[in-house]
Coordinates of C-alpha atoms in Angstrom, one line a residue:
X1 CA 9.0 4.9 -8.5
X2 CA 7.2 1.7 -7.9
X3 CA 8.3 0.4 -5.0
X4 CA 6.4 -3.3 -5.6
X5 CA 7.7 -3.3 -8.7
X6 CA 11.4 -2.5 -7.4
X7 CA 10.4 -5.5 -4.7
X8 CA 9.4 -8.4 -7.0
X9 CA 12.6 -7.6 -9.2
X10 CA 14.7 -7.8 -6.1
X11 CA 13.2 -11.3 -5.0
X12 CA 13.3 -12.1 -8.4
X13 CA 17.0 -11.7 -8.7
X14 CA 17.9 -12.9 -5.7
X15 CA 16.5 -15.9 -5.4
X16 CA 17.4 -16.8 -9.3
X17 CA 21.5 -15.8 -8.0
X18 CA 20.8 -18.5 -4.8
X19 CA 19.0 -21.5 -6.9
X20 CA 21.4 -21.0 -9.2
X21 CA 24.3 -21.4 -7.4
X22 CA 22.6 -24.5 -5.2
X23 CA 21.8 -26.6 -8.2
X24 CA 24.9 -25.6 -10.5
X25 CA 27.8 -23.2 -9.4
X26 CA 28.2 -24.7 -5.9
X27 CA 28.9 -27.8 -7.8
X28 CA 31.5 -26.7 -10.3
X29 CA 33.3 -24.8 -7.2
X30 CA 33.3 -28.3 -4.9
X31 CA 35.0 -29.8 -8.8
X32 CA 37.5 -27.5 -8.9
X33 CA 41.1 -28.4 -9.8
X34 CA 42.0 -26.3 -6.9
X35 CA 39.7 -27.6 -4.2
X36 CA 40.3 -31.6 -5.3
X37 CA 44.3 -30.9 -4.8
X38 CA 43.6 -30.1 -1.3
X39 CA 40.6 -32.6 -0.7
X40 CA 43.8 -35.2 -1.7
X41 CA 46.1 -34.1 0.1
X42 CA 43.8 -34.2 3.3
X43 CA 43.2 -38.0 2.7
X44 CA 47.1 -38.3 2.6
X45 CA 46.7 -38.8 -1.3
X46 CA 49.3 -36.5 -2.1
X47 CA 48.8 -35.5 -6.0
X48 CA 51.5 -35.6 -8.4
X49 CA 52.8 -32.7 -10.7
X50 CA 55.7 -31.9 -13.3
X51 CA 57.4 -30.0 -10.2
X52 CA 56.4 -32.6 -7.9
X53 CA 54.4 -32.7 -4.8
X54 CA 52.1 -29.5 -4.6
X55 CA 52.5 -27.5 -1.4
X56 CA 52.4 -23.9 -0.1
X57 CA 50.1 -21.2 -1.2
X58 CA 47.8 -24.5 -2.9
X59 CA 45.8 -24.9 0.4
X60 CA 44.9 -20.7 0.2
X61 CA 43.8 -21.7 -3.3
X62 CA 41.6 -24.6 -2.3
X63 CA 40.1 -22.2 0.4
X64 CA 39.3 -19.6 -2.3
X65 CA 38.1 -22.1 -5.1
X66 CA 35.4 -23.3 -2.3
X67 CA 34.5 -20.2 -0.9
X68 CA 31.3 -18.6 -2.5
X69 CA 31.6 -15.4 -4.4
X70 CA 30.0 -12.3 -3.0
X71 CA 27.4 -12.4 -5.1
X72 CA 25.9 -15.1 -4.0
X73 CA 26.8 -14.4 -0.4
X74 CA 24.6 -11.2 -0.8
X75 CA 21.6 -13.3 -2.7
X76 CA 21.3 -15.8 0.4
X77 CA 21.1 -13.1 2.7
X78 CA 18.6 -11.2 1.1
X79 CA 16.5 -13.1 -0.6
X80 CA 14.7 -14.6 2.8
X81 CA 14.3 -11.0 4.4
X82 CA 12.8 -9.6 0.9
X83 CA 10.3 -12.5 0.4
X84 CA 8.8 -12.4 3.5
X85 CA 8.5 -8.3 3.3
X86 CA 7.3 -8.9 -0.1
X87 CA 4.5 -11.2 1.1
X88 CA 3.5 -9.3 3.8
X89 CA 3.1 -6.2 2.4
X90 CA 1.4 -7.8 -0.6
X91 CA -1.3 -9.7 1.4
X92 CA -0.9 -8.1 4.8
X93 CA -0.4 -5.1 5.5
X94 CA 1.3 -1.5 3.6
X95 CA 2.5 1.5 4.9
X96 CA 0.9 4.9 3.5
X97 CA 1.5 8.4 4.2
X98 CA -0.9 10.9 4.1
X99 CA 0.4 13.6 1.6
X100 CA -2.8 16.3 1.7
X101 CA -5.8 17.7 3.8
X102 CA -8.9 15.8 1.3
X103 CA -9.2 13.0 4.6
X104 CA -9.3 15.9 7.4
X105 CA -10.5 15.7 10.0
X106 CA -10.1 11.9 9.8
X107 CA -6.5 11.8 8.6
X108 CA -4.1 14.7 8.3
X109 CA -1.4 15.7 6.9
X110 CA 1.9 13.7 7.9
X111 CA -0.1 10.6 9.2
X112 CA 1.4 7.1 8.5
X113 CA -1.1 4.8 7.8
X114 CA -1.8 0.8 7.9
X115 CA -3.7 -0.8 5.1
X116 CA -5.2 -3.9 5.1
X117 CA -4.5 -5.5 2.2
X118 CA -6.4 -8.7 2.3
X119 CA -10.1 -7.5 3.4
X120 CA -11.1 -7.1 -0.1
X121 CA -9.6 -10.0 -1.9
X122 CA -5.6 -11.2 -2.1
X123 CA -4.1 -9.6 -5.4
X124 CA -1.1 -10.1 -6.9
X125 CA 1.6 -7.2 -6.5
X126 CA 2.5 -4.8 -9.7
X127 CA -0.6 -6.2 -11.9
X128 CA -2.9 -6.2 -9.0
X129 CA -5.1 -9.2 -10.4
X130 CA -7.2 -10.5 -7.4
X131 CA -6.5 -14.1 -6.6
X132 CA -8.9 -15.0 -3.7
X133 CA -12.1 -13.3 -3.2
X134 CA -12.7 -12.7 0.5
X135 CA -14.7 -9.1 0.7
X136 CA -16.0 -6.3 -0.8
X137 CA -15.9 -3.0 0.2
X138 CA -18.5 -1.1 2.5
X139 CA -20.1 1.9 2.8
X140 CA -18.7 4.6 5.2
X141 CA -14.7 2.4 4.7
X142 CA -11.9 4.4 4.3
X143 CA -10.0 2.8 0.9
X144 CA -7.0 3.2 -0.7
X145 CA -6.7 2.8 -4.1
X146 CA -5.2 3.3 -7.9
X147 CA -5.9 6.6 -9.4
X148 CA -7.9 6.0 -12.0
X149 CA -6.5 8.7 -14.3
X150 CA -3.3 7.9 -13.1
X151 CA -3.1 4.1 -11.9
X152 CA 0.4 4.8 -10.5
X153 CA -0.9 7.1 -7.7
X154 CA -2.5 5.9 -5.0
X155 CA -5.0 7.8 -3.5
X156 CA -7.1 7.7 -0.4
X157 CA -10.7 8.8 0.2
X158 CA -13.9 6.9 1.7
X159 CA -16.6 4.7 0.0
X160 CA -19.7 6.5 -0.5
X161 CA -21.2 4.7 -3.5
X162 CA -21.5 1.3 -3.7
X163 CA -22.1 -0.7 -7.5
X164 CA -25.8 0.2 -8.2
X165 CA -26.1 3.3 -5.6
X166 CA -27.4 6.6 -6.8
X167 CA -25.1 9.6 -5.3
X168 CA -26.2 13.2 -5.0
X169 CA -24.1 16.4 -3.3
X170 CA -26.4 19.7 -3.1
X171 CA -26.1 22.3 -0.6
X172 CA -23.9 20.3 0.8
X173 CA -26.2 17.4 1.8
X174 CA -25.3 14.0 0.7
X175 CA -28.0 11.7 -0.7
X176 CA -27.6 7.9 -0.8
X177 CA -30.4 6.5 -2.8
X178 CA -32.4 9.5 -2.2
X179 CA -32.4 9.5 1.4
X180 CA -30.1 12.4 3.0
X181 CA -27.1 11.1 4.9
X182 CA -27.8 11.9 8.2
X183 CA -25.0 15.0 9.9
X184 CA -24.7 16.7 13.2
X185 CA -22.7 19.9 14.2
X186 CA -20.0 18.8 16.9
X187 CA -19.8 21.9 18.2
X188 CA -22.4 24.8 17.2
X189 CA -20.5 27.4 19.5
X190 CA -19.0 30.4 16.6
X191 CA -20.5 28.8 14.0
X192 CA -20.5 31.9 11.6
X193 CA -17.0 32.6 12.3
X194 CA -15.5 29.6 11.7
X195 CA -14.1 28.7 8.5
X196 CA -14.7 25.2 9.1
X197 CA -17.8 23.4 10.5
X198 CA -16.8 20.3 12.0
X199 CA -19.7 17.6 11.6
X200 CA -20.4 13.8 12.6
X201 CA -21.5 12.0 9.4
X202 CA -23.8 8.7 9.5
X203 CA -22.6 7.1 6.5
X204 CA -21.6 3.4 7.6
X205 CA -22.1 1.4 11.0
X206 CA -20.2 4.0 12.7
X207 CA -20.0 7.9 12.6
X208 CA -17.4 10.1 11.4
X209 CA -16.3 13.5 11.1
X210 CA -16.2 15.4 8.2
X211 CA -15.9 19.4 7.7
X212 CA -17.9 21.4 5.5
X213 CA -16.7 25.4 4.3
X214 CA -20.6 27.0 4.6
X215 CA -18.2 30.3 3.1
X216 CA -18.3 28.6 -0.4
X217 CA -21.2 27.1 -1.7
X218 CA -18.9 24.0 -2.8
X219 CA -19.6 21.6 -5.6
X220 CA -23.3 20.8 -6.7
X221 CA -24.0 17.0 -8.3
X222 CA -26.7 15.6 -10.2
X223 CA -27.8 12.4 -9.2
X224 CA -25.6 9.3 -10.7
X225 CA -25.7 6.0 -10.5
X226 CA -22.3 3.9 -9.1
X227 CA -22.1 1.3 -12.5
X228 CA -21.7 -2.7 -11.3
X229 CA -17.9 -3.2 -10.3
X230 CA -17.0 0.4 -9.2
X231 CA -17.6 2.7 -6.2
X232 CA -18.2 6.2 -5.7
X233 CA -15.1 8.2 -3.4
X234 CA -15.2 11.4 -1.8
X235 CA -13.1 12.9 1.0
X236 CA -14.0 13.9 4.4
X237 CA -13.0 18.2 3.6
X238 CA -16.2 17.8 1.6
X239 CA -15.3 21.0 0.2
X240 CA -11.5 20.9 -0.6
X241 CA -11.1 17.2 -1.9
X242 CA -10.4 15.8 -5.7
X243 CA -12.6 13.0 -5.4
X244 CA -15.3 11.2 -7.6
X245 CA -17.7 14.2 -7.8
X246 CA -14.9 15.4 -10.3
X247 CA -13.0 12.5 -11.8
X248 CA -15.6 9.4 -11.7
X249 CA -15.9 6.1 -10.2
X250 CA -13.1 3.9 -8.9
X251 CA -12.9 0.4 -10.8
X252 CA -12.9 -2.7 -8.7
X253 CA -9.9 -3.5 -10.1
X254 CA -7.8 0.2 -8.8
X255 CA -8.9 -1.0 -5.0
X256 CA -5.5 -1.7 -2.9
X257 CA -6.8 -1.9 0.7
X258 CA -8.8 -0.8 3.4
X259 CA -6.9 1.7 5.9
X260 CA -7.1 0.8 9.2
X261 CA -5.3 2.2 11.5
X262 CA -2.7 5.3 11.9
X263 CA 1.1 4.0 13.5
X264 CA 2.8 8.0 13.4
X265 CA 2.5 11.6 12.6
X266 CA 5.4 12.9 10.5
X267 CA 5.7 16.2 8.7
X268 CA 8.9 17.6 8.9
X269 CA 10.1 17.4 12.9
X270 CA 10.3 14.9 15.0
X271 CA 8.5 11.9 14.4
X272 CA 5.4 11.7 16.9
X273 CA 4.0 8.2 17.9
X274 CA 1.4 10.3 20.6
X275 CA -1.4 10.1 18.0
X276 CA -1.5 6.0 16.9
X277 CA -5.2 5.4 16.4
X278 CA -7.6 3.4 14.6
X279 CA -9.6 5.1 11.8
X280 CA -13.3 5.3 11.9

């Protein structure tokens, strides 16, 4: 289901239902028959008919020919609340929750996420042409974006190739431009029984942790070289995420935002607020 999609229909229709009815039906309702009896008899004008003077249940039907039909009703309530969520999570901000473990130790499982939506450019919603140009993406950022074998996914992983980079993964060294990314054990202590080495990763301005499993030797790339307009992804469980070393590049055109921040943990009890952070 896409939600934007859903939203933009929603405004759409509502707003349509309340212009509508300012520049046309609320006209024919205030003309009436109905409402101009009663508007007479107000002024003392009584109006005359074959049975003579109308009186009785006349004034509920001048009351009912100038009330405004549900519909509308509903359209004027809505339509403000759903253009300004609309807006905002078009060129604000958007909610995202973290469905697997490919962003670990960064992001796990359950997290509810912030995204920036206006760091790389204001797009339109549903099409997602960019409008303004006001950044570009960075290395070391955490970005979500369109799937590219499957635009209507999003997916979430962090920039590791920007357009003209050359990318290499063997032995579970990253190269950028030939020069190994530099990596540090956290924690050395049990190293050979651990099935997950947790490491700080020099990527961007500032370090983040990654894992590596040194039990599987992991995927090995040849170098490649990030084409103009598109980036090269990869998670931070180097060696259990879907990323670019197996699908390809990410178009400029798939980016939706940079994440910045996680707002609540959620996976199946209690919703925990304990772990709001800001992502690295």
């Amino acid at each position: 289901m896409d939600f934007s999609l859903l939203l933009v229909v929603a405004v759409a229709v509502t707003g349509l239902i309340w212009l509508l009815d300012s520049v046309w039906w609320s006209k024919r309702r205030l003309q009436s028959p109905a409402l101009v009896a009663g508007e007479g008899r107000a002024s003392g004008r009584e109006p005359e008919t074959f049975g003579g003077p109308q009186k009785g249940g006349e004034a509920a039907a001048s009351a009912a020919a100038a009330k405004e039909p549900w519909l509308v009703d509903y359209a004027r309530s809505f339509f403000p609340v759903l253009l300004v969520v609309l807006v905002l999570r078009s060129f604000v901000v958007e909610p995202f929750q973290i469905p697997s473990g490919s962003m670990r130790p960064t992001l796990e499982i359950g997290d509810f996420i912030l995204v920036n939506k206006f760091t790389y450019g204001l797009r339109l919603p549903v099409t997602n042409t960019k409008l303004v140009e006001l950044g570009e993406p960075e290395r070391g950022d955490v970005m979500v974006f369109r799937f590219p074998q499957d635009p209507s996914v999003n997916f979430i992983k962090r920039v590791i190739g920007l357009p003209g980079d050359r990318i290499r993964y063997e032995g579970k060294q990253l190269y950028v431009n030939g020069e190994p990314v530099a990596k540090q054990l956290v924690d050395e202590s049990d190293i050979d029984r651990l099935e997950e080495v947790l490491l700080e990763e020099s990527l961007g301005e500032t370090p983040h942790p990654i894992y590596n499993d040194f039990r599987d030797p992991g995927p090995q790339m040849r170098e490649l070289r990030v084409p103009e307009g598109h980036y090269f992804m990869m998670g931070d469980n180097r060696d259990h995420s879907n990323d670019s070393r197996y699908w390809g590049f990410v178009p400029e055109e798939n980016i939706v935002g940079e994440a910045f921040a996680v707002w609540m943990h959620w996976n199946g009890g209690l919703p925990s607020f304990s772990e709001v952070r800001v992502i690295d």
